[in-house]
mmCIF file of C-alpha atoms in Angstrom:
data_model
loop_
_atom_site.group_PDB
_atom_site.id
_atom_site.type_symbol
_atom_site.label_atom_id
_atom_site.label_comp_id
_atom_site.label_asym_id
_atom_site.label_seq_id
_atom_site.Cartn_x
_atom_site.Cartn_y
_atom_site.Cartn_z
ATOM 1 C CA MET G 87 40.138 32.162 -36.214
ATOM 2 C CA LYS G 88 38.613 31.125 -33.068
ATOM 3 C CA TYR G 89 40.499 28.839 -30.784
ATOM 4 C CA SER G 90 39.628 26.510 -27.647
ATOM 5 C CA ILE G 91 41.989 27.789 -24.793
ATOM 6 C CA ALA G 92 42.415 25.754 -21.608
ATOM 7 C CA PHE G 93 44.215 27.233 -18.484
ATOM 8 C CA TYR G 94 45.473 25.088 -15.536
ATOM 9 C CA CYS G 95 46.025 27.107 -12.395
ATOM 10 C CA GLN G 96 46.196 24.956 -8.922
ATOM 11 C CA SER G 97 47.910 27.376 -6.762
ATOM 12 C CA VAL G 98 44.684 29.207 -4.767
ATOM 13 C CA PRO G 99 41.102 28.476 -4.681
ATOM 14 C CA PHE G 100 39.285 30.620 -7.172
ATOM 15 C CA ASP G 101 35.768 31.561 -6.102
ATOM 16 C CA GLN G 102 33.198 34.428 -7.330
ATOM 17 C CA SER G 103 35.178 37.309 -5.323
ATOM 18 C CA THR G 104 38.567 35.915 -6.785
ATOM 19 C CA ILE G 105 37.589 35.907 -10.606
ATOM 20 C CA LYS G 106 36.128 39.660 -9.810
ATOM 21 C CA LEU G 107 39.367 40.544 -8.619
ATOM 22 C CA GLU G 108 37.665 41.632 -5.124
ATOM 23 C CA THR G 109 40.269 39.381 -3.443
ATOM 24 C CA SER G 110 43.996 39.717 -3.354
ATOM 25 C CA LEU G 111 45.885 37.523 -5.631
ATOM 26 C CA GLY G 112 49.474 36.715 -6.772
ATOM 27 C CA GLY G 113 50.632 38.088 -10.047
ATOM 28 C CA SER G 114 50.365 35.044 -12.075
ATOM 29 C CA GLU G 115 46.888 34.455 -10.985
ATOM 30 C CA SER G 116 46.173 38.029 -11.619
ATOM 31 C CA ALA G 117 47.585 37.731 -15.021
ATOM 32 C CA LEU G 118 45.847 34.636 -15.732
ATOM 33 C CA ILE G 119 42.498 36.342 -15.141
ATOM 34 C CA MET G 120 43.387 39.260 -17.290
ATOM 35 C CA MET G 121 44.531 36.993 -20.288
ATOM 36 C CA ALA G 122 41.568 34.719 -20.130
ATOM 37 C CA ARG G 123 39.180 37.707 -20.193
ATOM 38 C CA GLN G 124 41.009 39.495 -23.110
ATOM 39 C CA LEU G 125 41.057 36.361 -25.005
ATOM 40 C CA SER G 126 37.436 35.515 -24.431
ATOM 41 C CA GLN G 127 36.752 39.117 -25.466
ATOM 42 C CA ASN G 128 38.417 38.345 -28.728
ATOM 43 C CA GLY G 129 36.073 35.749 -29.471
ATOM 44 C CA HIS G 130 38.136 32.374 -28.196
ATOM 45 C CA ASP G 131 36.608 29.883 -26.088
ATOM 46 C CA VAL G 132 38.260 29.933 -22.780
ATOM 47 C CA SER G 133 38.208 27.478 -19.923
ATOM 48 C CA VAL G 134 40.113 27.337 -16.632
ATOM 49 C CA TYR G 135 40.655 24.542 -14.603
ATOM 50 C CA THR G 136 41.468 25.566 -11.033
ATOM 51 C CA LYS G 137 40.554 24.762 -7.339
ATOM 52 C CA ILE G 138 37.098 25.849 -6.610
ATOM 53 C CA PRO G 139 35.687 25.741 -2.964
ATOM 54 C CA GLN G 140 32.971 22.924 -2.669
ATOM 55 C CA GLN G 141 30.417 25.459 -1.614
ATOM 56 C CA GLU G 142 30.553 27.286 -4.938
ATOM 57 C CA ASP G 143 28.086 25.455 -7.242
ATOM 58 C CA ARG G 144 29.012 27.421 -10.073
ATOM 59 C CA ILE G 145 31.069 30.552 -10.886
ATOM 60 C CA ASN G 146 29.280 33.113 -12.912
ATOM 61 C CA ASP G 147 31.534 34.836 -15.302
ATOM 62 C CA ASP G 148 30.716 38.181 -17.023
ATOM 63 C CA TYR G 149 33.118 37.365 -19.689
ATOM 64 C CA GLY G 150 32.165 33.980 -20.854
ATOM 65 C CA ILE G 151 35.011 32.246 -19.324
ATOM 66 C CA ARG G 152 34.280 28.614 -17.948
ATOM 67 C CA TRP G 153 35.618 28.082 -14.430
ATOM 68 C CA MET G 154 35.763 24.235 -13.675
ATOM 69 C CA ASP G 155 37.320 22.614 -10.792
ATOM 70 C CA VAL G 156 40.507 20.407 -11.503
ATOM 71 C CA SER G 157 38.638 17.085 -10.714
ATOM 72 C CA GLU G 158 36.782 17.642 -14.041
ATOM 73 C CA LEU G 159 40.159 16.810 -15.802
ATOM 74 C CA MET G 160 40.294 13.220 -14.516
#
């Protein structure tokens, strides 16, 4: 069974280097990325709503996760 799963994380801005785990993150943010990756690899639709810096037009993700700015929730 395939699920659509959405996560909300507004603690730190996520950019391209953040989701590739190239920059230092806290434990909960790292856990969010790893959990989202695994769920996506298991065939689920995964979206993450977070702070995305304005200079980032789009975050490319090798795992098929949709990264969206929290402003898209309103």
